[in-house]
């Protein structure tokens, strides 16, 4: 008897935890929480996007590019100016030297880079390994590809992997390791020894490493280490980043990837039939952005760290157990000290209780991981100081309102 496989859209929905057991299609948790925030007038600390634009000189560069006529298709692999800027950035910060012509592709955000990379290398019968919790689009694209999504847990309070569980997650079918560092949703920045262990296991099992490093410049007191710089990683690692998080222009959707020529050529084959190209004047502007001085990069990290601390103070005042992040836009809390074990239920009540919206961490997990993270909530702190101060004041009343 022939088995009927789920349709591609069903595999994608299942991978992103959008398909109920009865087959009903739900909405993303981001859409649900945003709707609740709008209905209640709550401060939305769910979805991770800034409420302020990035530097004026970057906007001016985009306007200048539009005025100069950069409004038609860019080359499929990106305009030369941006590919050279990405190469210079990798050299300046990490000592890497990717060839702008053969080892770099500009993508429509990091999301397309991840999708094109996975679709280039995996299919039915293959396994893709990620840490858990995982960003929801990873599960969607893995599901769409037909590959099997395998996870290794990150454990609170530091959200580092259990070494034995990580080793056990690798098999002879592991085709790709998809590594997010700095990590969304936990805010962990993985130390060298953790990253090197991943590399060593990938080499042992002959797996490709795809790294999502969009928060590379948003770390607090610790240094981001690109996987591609580690011994044994260079010839099997595709590094992905984007302009949205670093420069606060998430709506421009300008990303890029770099890696060895044979891997990049395979990804380009897929990518050119997704969007082909996009955002020509924005590509030019981001080339300008990548050349900004060190003071800019140091400043965005210091500013974001202050925002983290403002929000964390209110979360602690609420009686929540706060896991202080080393990077990203996000801080996670444990609701257990308030006697609450179901963060999904609390997330749905929170906008009405105190006027703040957050995201429950279990939605970023498979069922076993959802149980392990059942009492965790994620808050985004990439907002104006006055917004965070108001949110902190509201959250401080949570214990009384419960």
Short mmCIF file of C-alpha atoms in Angstrom, two decimals:
data_model
loop_
_atom_site.label_atom_id
_atom_site.label_comp_id
_atom_site.label_asym_id
_atom_site.label_seq_id
_atom_site.Cartn_x
_atom_site.Cartn_y
_atom_site.Cartn_z
CA UNK A 1 0.00 0.00 0.00
CA UNK A 2 1.42 3.35 -1.04
CA UNK A 3 1.88 5.81 1.85
CA UNK A 4 0.68 9.33 1.15
CA UNK A 5 3.22 11.90 2.26
CA UNK A 6 2.06 15.22 3.69
CA UNK A 7 1.99 18.10 1.22
CA UNK A 8 5.01 20.43 1.30
CA UNK A 9 3.01 23.17 3.01
CA UNK A 10 1.95 20.70 5.69
CA UNK A 11 5.55 19.66 6.30
CA UNK A 12 6.55 23.31 6.62
CA UNK A 13 3.66 24.04 9.00
CA UNK A 14 4.43 20.99 11.11
CA UNK A 15 8.09 21.93 11.30
CA UNK A 16 7.16 25.39 12.61
CA UNK A 17 4.62 23.99 15.11
CA UNK A 18 1.69 25.53 13.20
CA UNK A 19 -0.26 22.33 12.48
CA UNK A 20 -2.49 20.93 15.23
CA UNK A 21 -2.94 17.20 15.79
CA UNK A 22 -6.33 17.39 14.07
CA UNK A 23 -4.76 19.01 10.99
CA UNK A 24 -6.01 22.52 11.73
CA UNK A 25 -3.64 25.25 10.57
CA UNK A 26 -2.78 27.86 13.17
CA UNK A 27 -1.00 31.21 13.02
CA UNK A 28 2.52 31.89 14.20
CA UNK A 29 2.94 32.77 17.85
CA UNK A 30 4.26 36.15 16.70
CA UNK A 31 1.01 36.92 14.89
CA UNK A 32 -1.05 35.72 17.85
CA UNK A 33 0.85 37.82 20.39
CA UNK A 34 0.92 40.89 18.15
CA UNK A 35 -2.85 40.64 17.70
CA UNK A 36 -3.32 40.38 21.47
CA UNK A 37 -1.04 43.37 22.01
CA UNK A 38 -3.06 45.45 19.54
CA UNK A 39 -6.38 44.40 21.07
CA UNK A 40 -5.29 45.27 24.62
CA UNK A 41 -2.96 48.21 23.93
CA UNK A 42 -0.08 46.23 25.40
CA UNK A 43 3.59 46.98 24.82
CA UNK A 44 4.71 44.35 22.33
CA UNK A 45 7.97 42.76 23.48
CA UNK A 46 7.26 39.63 21.49
CA UNK A 47 8.68 40.00 17.99
CA UNK A 48 12.33 41.05 17.76
CA UNK A 49 12.43 44.23 15.70
CA UNK A 50 13.65 47.68 16.79
CA UNK A 51 11.29 50.62 17.14
CA UNK A 52 13.97 53.05 15.95
CA UNK A 53 15.74 53.33 12.60
CA UNK A 54 19.46 52.88 12.18
CA UNK A 55 22.01 55.60 11.34
CA UNK A 56 20.95 58.49 9.11
CA UNK A 57 23.96 58.08 6.83
CA UNK A 58 22.76 54.61 5.85
CA UNK A 59 19.31 55.94 4.95
CA UNK A 60 20.99 58.74 3.01
CA UNK A 61 23.04 56.18 1.10
CA UNK A 62 19.87 54.33 0.12
CA UNK A 63 18.22 57.53 -1.07
CA UNK A 64 21.32 58.43 -3.07
CA UNK A 65 21.35 55.01 -4.71
CA UNK A 66 17.70 55.36 -5.70
CA UNK A 67 18.33 58.85 -7.11
CA UNK A 68 21.32 57.54 -9.05
CA UNK A 69 19.16 54.93 -10.78
CA UNK A 70 20.03 51.75 -8.85
CA UNK A 71 16.46 50.52 -9.16
CA UNK A 72 16.60 47.50 -11.46
CA UNK A 73 17.60 43.88 -10.86
CA UNK A 74 20.89 43.41 -9.08
CA UNK A 75 23.11 40.53 -10.21
CA UNK A 76 21.85 37.23 -8.83
CA UNK A 77 24.74 36.93 -6.42
CA UNK A 78 24.51 40.59 -5.33
CA UNK A 79 26.06 43.86 -6.44
CA UNK A 80 29.89 43.78 -6.51
CA UNK A 81 30.09 46.72 -4.08
CA UNK A 82 28.29 44.81 -1.33
CA UNK A 83 30.08 41.52 -1.95
CA UNK A 84 33.40 43.34 -1.59
CA UNK A 85 32.14 45.06 1.56
CA UNK A 86 31.14 41.71 3.09
CA UNK A 87 34.58 40.31 2.31
CA UNK A 88 36.24 43.36 3.89
CA UNK A 89 33.99 43.02 6.95
CA UNK A 90 34.93 39.35 7.43
CA UNK A 91 38.60 40.23 7.11
CA UNK A 92 38.40 43.26 9.40
CA UNK A 93 36.62 41.54 12.28
CA UNK A 94 37.59 37.88 11.96
CA UNK A 95 40.61 37.48 9.72
CA UNK A 96 38.60 35.61 7.08
CA UNK A 97 39.13 36.38 3.40
CA UNK A 98 36.24 35.11 1.24
CA UNK A 99 36.50 35.81 -2.49
CA UNK A 100 33.78 38.36 -3.40
CA UNK A 101 33.26 36.75 -6.82
CA UNK A 102 33.04 33.07 -5.90
CA UNK A 103 32.54 32.72 -2.14
CA UNK A 104 29.85 35.30 -1.28
CA UNK A 105 26.15 35.62 -2.18
CA UNK A 106 23.81 38.45 -1.22
CA UNK A 107 20.39 37.13 -0.12
CA UNK A 108 16.95 38.47 0.71
CA UNK A 109 17.66 38.53 4.41
CA UNK A 110 19.33 35.75 6.35
CA UNK A 111 16.10 33.77 6.10
CA UNK A 112 16.51 33.23 2.37
CA UNK A 113 20.16 32.35 2.87
CA UNK A 114 19.19 29.65 5.36
CA UNK A 115 16.40 28.35 3.15
CA UNK A 116 18.56 28.21 0.02
CA UNK A 117 21.36 26.49 1.93
CA UNK A 118 19.13 23.80 3.41
CA UNK A 119 17.27 23.17 0.15
CA UNK A 120 20.62 22.87 -1.63
CA UNK A 121 21.94 20.09 0.59
CA UNK A 122 19.20 18.06 2.31
CA UNK A 123 16.17 16.00 1.42
CA UNK A 124 14.24 12.90 2.49
CA UNK A 125 16.45 10.47 4.40
CA UNK A 126 18.82 13.18 5.61
CA UNK A 127 18.96 14.66 9.10
CA UNK A 128 19.47 18.30 10.06
CA UNK A 129 20.70 18.93 13.58
CA UNK A 130 19.92 22.13 15.49
CA UNK A 131 20.04 23.16 19.09
CA UNK A 132 16.70 23.39 20.91
CA UNK A 133 14.96 25.83 21.41
CA UNK A 134 15.29 26.72 17.72
CA UNK A 135 14.15 29.66 15.61
CA UNK A 136 10.84 28.61 14.07
CA UNK A 137 11.82 29.12 10.42
CA UNK A 138 14.48 26.41 10.80
CA UNK A 139 11.82 23.81 11.50
CA UNK A 140 9.67 25.07 8.62
CA UNK A 141 12.41 24.85 5.99
CA UNK A 142 13.70 21.51 7.26
CA UNK A 143 10.14 20.21 7.03
CA UNK A 144 9.73 21.64 3.54
CA UNK A 145 12.93 19.92 2.42
CA UNK A 146 11.66 16.53 3.57
CA UNK A 147 14.66 16.01 5.86
CA UNK A 148 14.33 14.98 9.51
CA UNK A 149 14.84 17.63 12.17
CA UNK A 150 16.97 16.37 15.07
CA UNK A 151 17.67 18.55 18.11
CA UNK A 152 20.15 18.76 20.98
CA UNK A 153 18.88 20.56 24.10
CA UNK A 154 20.25 23.79 25.52
CA UNK A 155 19.99 23.75 29.28
CA UNK A 156 19.21 26.67 31.59
CA UNK A 157 20.56 28.74 33.22
CA UNK A 158 23.44 29.20 30.75
CA UNK A 159 21.69 27.52 27.80
CA UNK A 160 24.74 25.47 26.89
CA UNK A 161 24.38 22.01 25.32
CA UNK A 162 24.73 18.80 27.26
CA UNK A 163 27.80 17.19 25.70
CA UNK A 164 26.50 13.62 25.84
CA UNK A 165 23.16 14.61 24.30
CA UNK A 166 24.94 16.58 21.57
CA UNK A 167 27.12 13.62 20.65
CA UNK A 168 24.12 11.28 20.67
CA UNK A 169 22.21 13.59 18.32
CA UNK A 170 24.76 13.04 15.55
CA UNK A 171 24.27 10.00 13.32
CA UNK A 172 25.51 8.74 9.99
CA UNK A 173 22.49 10.50 8.43
CA UNK A 174 23.43 13.93 9.80
CA UNK A 175 23.89 15.92 6.61
CA UNK A 176 23.78 19.48 8.02
CA UNK A 177 24.35 21.09 11.39
CA UNK A 178 22.42 24.38 11.52
CA UNK A 179 23.98 26.45 14.28
CA UNK A 180 22.60 29.79 15.49
CA UNK A 181 25.18 31.84 17.42
CA UNK A 182 24.55 34.23 19.17
CA UNK A 183 21.44 32.20 19.84
CA UNK A 184 17.80 33.14 19.42
CA UNK A 185 15.70 32.62 21.52
CA UNK A 186 18.00 32.00 24.52
CA UNK A 187 20.53 34.84 24.16
CA UNK A 188 23.45 32.44 24.66
CA UNK A 189 26.81 33.18 23.03
CA UNK A 190 28.59 29.86 22.72
CA UNK A 191 32.19 29.63 23.94
CA UNK A 192 35.01 28.32 21.80
CA UNK A 193 35.00 24.84 23.35
CA UNK A 194 31.32 24.29 22.52
CA UNK A 195 31.75 25.48 18.94
CA UNK A 196 34.89 23.38 18.46
CA UNK A 197 33.04 20.30 19.71
CA UNK A 198 30.35 20.89 17.10
CA UNK A 199 33.03 21.22 14.41
CA UNK A 200 34.78 18.04 15.51
CA UNK A 201 31.54 16.07 15.46
CA UNK A 202 30.60 17.50 12.07
CA UNK A 203 33.96 16.39 10.70
CA UNK A 204 33.54 12.92 12.21
CA UNK A 205 30.16 12.52 10.52
CA UNK A 206 31.10 14.45 7.35
CA UNK A 207 28.35 17.03 7.88
CA UNK A 208 28.08 20.53 6.45
CA UNK A 209 27.87 23.34 9.01
CA UNK A 210 25.50 26.23 8.29
CA UNK A 211 25.85 29.07 10.79
CA UNK A 212 23.28 31.80 11.38
CA UNK A 213 25.29 34.68 12.88
CA UNK A 214 22.89 37.61 12.45
CA UNK A 215 23.50 38.81 16.04
CA UNK A 216 27.29 38.73 15.61
CA UNK A 217 27.79 42.35 16.73
CA UNK A 218 25.18 42.29 19.50
CA UNK A 219 27.10 40.68 22.36
CA UNK A 220 27.67 41.92 25.89
CA UNK A 221 31.11 41.47 27.38
CA UNK A 222 31.90 38.32 25.42
CA UNK A 223 33.38 37.93 21.96
CA UNK A 224 31.56 36.37 19.05
CA UNK A 225 33.59 33.56 17.49
CA UNK A 226 32.63 32.67 13.90
CA UNK A 227 32.60 28.91 13.40
CA UNK A 228 34.51 29.31 10.12
CA UNK A 229 37.57 30.52 12.05
CA UNK A 230 37.92 27.26 14.02
CA UNK A 231 40.30 24.42 13.11
CA UNK A 232 38.67 21.96 10.72
CA UNK A 233 35.69 24.18 9.94
CA UNK A 234 36.63 26.32 6.96
CA UNK A 235 36.07 23.80 4.17
CA UNK A 236 32.62 22.72 5.42
CA UNK A 237 31.09 25.91 6.86
CA UNK A 238 28.60 28.35 5.30
CA UNK A 239 28.36 31.58 7.32
CA UNK A 240 25.14 33.61 7.13
CA UNK A 241 24.45 37.12 8.45
CA UNK A 242 22.37 40.17 7.62
CA UNK A 243 22.00 43.91 7.99
CA UNK A 244 18.67 43.92 9.80
CA UNK A 245 19.83 43.28 13.35
CA UNK A 246 23.19 45.08 13.25
CA UNK A 247 21.94 48.28 11.60
CA UNK A 248 18.25 48.28 12.67
CA UNK A 249 16.86 48.07 9.17
CA UNK A 250 14.98 44.78 9.41
CA UNK A 251 12.51 45.79 6.67
CA UNK A 252 15.22 46.08 4.03
CA UNK A 253 15.85 42.32 4.07
CA UNK A 254 19.50 42.39 3.02
CA UNK A 255 21.52 39.33 4.00
CA UNK A 256 24.58 37.48 2.80
CA UNK A 257 26.41 34.22 3.06
CA UNK A 258 29.99 33.18 2.57
CA UNK A 259 31.85 29.90 2.41
CA UNK A 260 33.99 27.64 0.24
CA UNK A 261 33.35 27.98 -3.48
CA UNK A 262 31.89 24.49 -4.02
CA UNK A 263 29.25 25.00 -1.31
CA UNK A 264 28.41 28.55 -2.35
CA UNK A 265 27.98 27.46 -5.99
CA UNK A 266 25.46 24.82 -4.92
CA UNK A 267 23.51 27.32 -2.82
CA UNK A 268 23.54 29.90 -5.62
CA UNK A 269 21.93 27.30 -7.90
CA UNK A 270 18.92 27.17 -5.57
CA UNK A 271 18.88 30.82 -4.51
CA UNK A 272 18.63 32.14 -8.06
CA UNK A 273 15.24 30.41 -8.43
CA UNK A 274 13.86 31.78 -5.15
CA UNK A 275 14.12 35.57 -5.41
CA UNK A 276 16.92 35.81 -7.98
CA UNK A 277 17.78 39.24 -6.55
CA UNK A 278 16.23 42.00 -4.45
CA UNK A 279 16.74 45.40 -2.85
CA UNK A 280 19.29 46.88 -5.27
CA UNK A 281 19.52 50.38 -3.68
CA UNK A 282 19.49 48.85 -0.19
CA UNK A 283 22.41 46.62 -1.11
CA UNK A 284 24.40 49.70 -1.99
CA UNK A 285 23.48 51.37 1.31
CA UNK A 286 24.51 48.33 3.36
CA UNK A 287 27.88 48.32 1.63
CA UNK A 288 28.31 51.78 3.12
CA UNK A 289 27.07 50.56 6.51
CA UNK A 290 29.56 47.71 6.77
CA UNK A 291 32.41 50.21 6.52
CA UNK A 292 31.26 52.25 9.53
CA UNK A 293 33.99 52.80 12.16
CA UNK A 294 34.60 50.60 15.20
CA UNK A 295 32.88 53.19 17.40
CA UNK A 296 29.57 52.38 15.75
CA UNK A 297 29.85 48.66 16.44
CA UNK A 298 30.94 49.25 20.03
CA UNK A 299 28.11 51.74 20.50
CA UNK A 300 25.28 49.48 19.38
CA UNK A 301 26.44 46.76 21.76
CA UNK A 302 26.69 49.15 24.72
CA UNK A 303 23.29 50.69 23.96
CA UNK A 304 21.59 47.32 23.72
CA UNK A 305 23.21 46.13 26.95
CA UNK A 306 21.67 49.10 28.76
CA UNK A 307 18.26 48.20 27.32
CA UNK A 308 18.69 44.61 28.50
CA UNK A 309 19.35 45.82 32.02
CA UNK A 310 16.35 48.18 32.10
CA UNK A 311 13.95 45.40 31.17
CA UNK A 312 15.63 42.80 33.38
CA UNK A 313 15.14 45.00 36.43
CA UNK A 314 11.39 45.03 35.87
CA UNK A 315 11.30 41.28 35.28
CA UNK A 316 13.12 40.62 38.55
CA UNK A 317 10.77 42.98 40.36
CA UNK A 318 7.91 40.85 39.02
CA UNK A 319 9.37 37.86 40.87
CA UNK A 320 10.57 36.09 37.73
CA UNK A 321 13.87 34.22 37.50
CA UNK A 322 15.87 36.13 34.86
CA UNK A 323 18.49 34.41 32.68
CA UNK A 324 20.79 37.27 31.74
CA UNK A 325 21.73 36.93 28.04
CA UNK A 326 25.23 37.43 26.64
CA UNK A 327 23.88 38.55 23.27
CA UNK A 328 20.94 39.10 20.90
CA UNK A 329 17.74 41.13 21.48
CA UNK A 330 16.20 38.72 23.97
CA UNK A 331 16.01 37.93 27.66
CA UNK A 332 14.39 34.75 28.96
CA UNK A 333 12.69 34.25 32.31
CA UNK A 334 11.38 31.33 34.32
CA UNK A 335 7.83 31.80 35.59
CA UNK A 336 8.12 28.99 38.18
CA UNK A 337 8.93 31.30 41.13
CA UNK A 338 5.41 32.72 40.70
CA UNK A 339 3.93 29.23 40.86
CA UNK A 340 3.22 29.29 37.10
CA UNK A 341 4.41 26.34 35.04
CA UNK A 342 2.57 27.06 31.77
CA UNK A 343 4.24 29.96 29.95
CA UNK A 344 1.98 29.60 26.92
CA UNK A 345 -1.06 30.27 29.08
CA UNK A 346 0.68 33.17 30.85
CA UNK A 347 1.76 34.70 27.52
CA UNK A 348 -1.87 34.77 26.43
CA UNK A 349 -2.94 36.38 29.72
CA UNK A 350 -0.03 38.80 30.11
CA UNK A 351 -1.27 41.57 27.76
CA UNK A 352 -4.50 41.80 29.71
CA UNK A 353 -2.85 41.43 33.11
CA UNK A 354 -0.10 44.03 32.87
CA UNK A 355 -0.13 45.36 29.29
CA UNK A 356 3.01 43.63 28.00
CA UNK A 357 3.30 40.91 25.35
CA UNK A 358 6.00 38.21 25.26
CA UNK A 359 6.67 34.90 23.50
CA UNK A 360 6.54 31.50 25.26
CA UNK A 361 9.72 29.51 24.64
CA UNK A 362 7.99 26.10 24.25
CA UNK A 363 6.76 27.15 20.78
CA UNK A 364 10.41 26.98 19.66
CA UNK A 365 10.65 23.30 20.59
CA UNK A 366 9.56 19.78 19.71
CA UNK A 367 7.19 18.16 22.27
CA UNK A 368 9.91 16.87 24.62
CA UNK A 369 11.73 20.18 24.52
CA UNK A 370 8.45 22.06 25.01
CA UNK A 371 7.95 20.20 28.27
CA UNK A 372 11.50 20.98 29.37
CA UNK A 373 11.02 24.71 28.66
CA UNK A 374 7.39 24.82 29.71
CA UNK A 375 7.82 27.68 32.19
CA UNK A 376 10.07 29.93 30.07
CA UNK A 377 9.10 33.25 28.45
CA UNK A 378 11.11 35.38 26.00
CA UNK A 379 11.03 39.18 25.98
CA UNK A 380 12.60 41.45 23.32
CA UNK A 381 14.48 44.51 24.58
CA UNK A 382 15.32 46.16 21.24
CA UNK A 383 13.00 49.09 21.98
CA UNK A 384 13.36 52.73 23.01
CA UNK A 385 14.45 53.26 26.61
CA UNK A 386 11.20 54.95 27.58
CA UNK A 387 9.20 52.03 26.20
CA UNK A 388 11.30 49.56 28.18
CA UNK A 389 11.02 51.65 31.33
CA UNK A 390 7.23 51.65 31.02
CA UNK A 391 7.22 47.91 30.30
CA UNK A 392 9.47 47.29 33.33
CA UNK A 393 7.12 49.30 35.54
CA UNK A 394 4.10 47.32 34.29
CA UNK A 395 5.85 43.99 34.71
CA UNK A 396 6.82 44.88 38.28
CA UNK A 397 3.11 44.72 39.16
CA UNK A 398 2.66 41.18 37.81
CA UNK A 399 2.96 39.35 41.13
CA UNK A 400 0.21 41.51 42.70
CA UNK A 401 -2.09 41.19 39.69
CA UNK A 402 -1.79 37.42 39.69
#
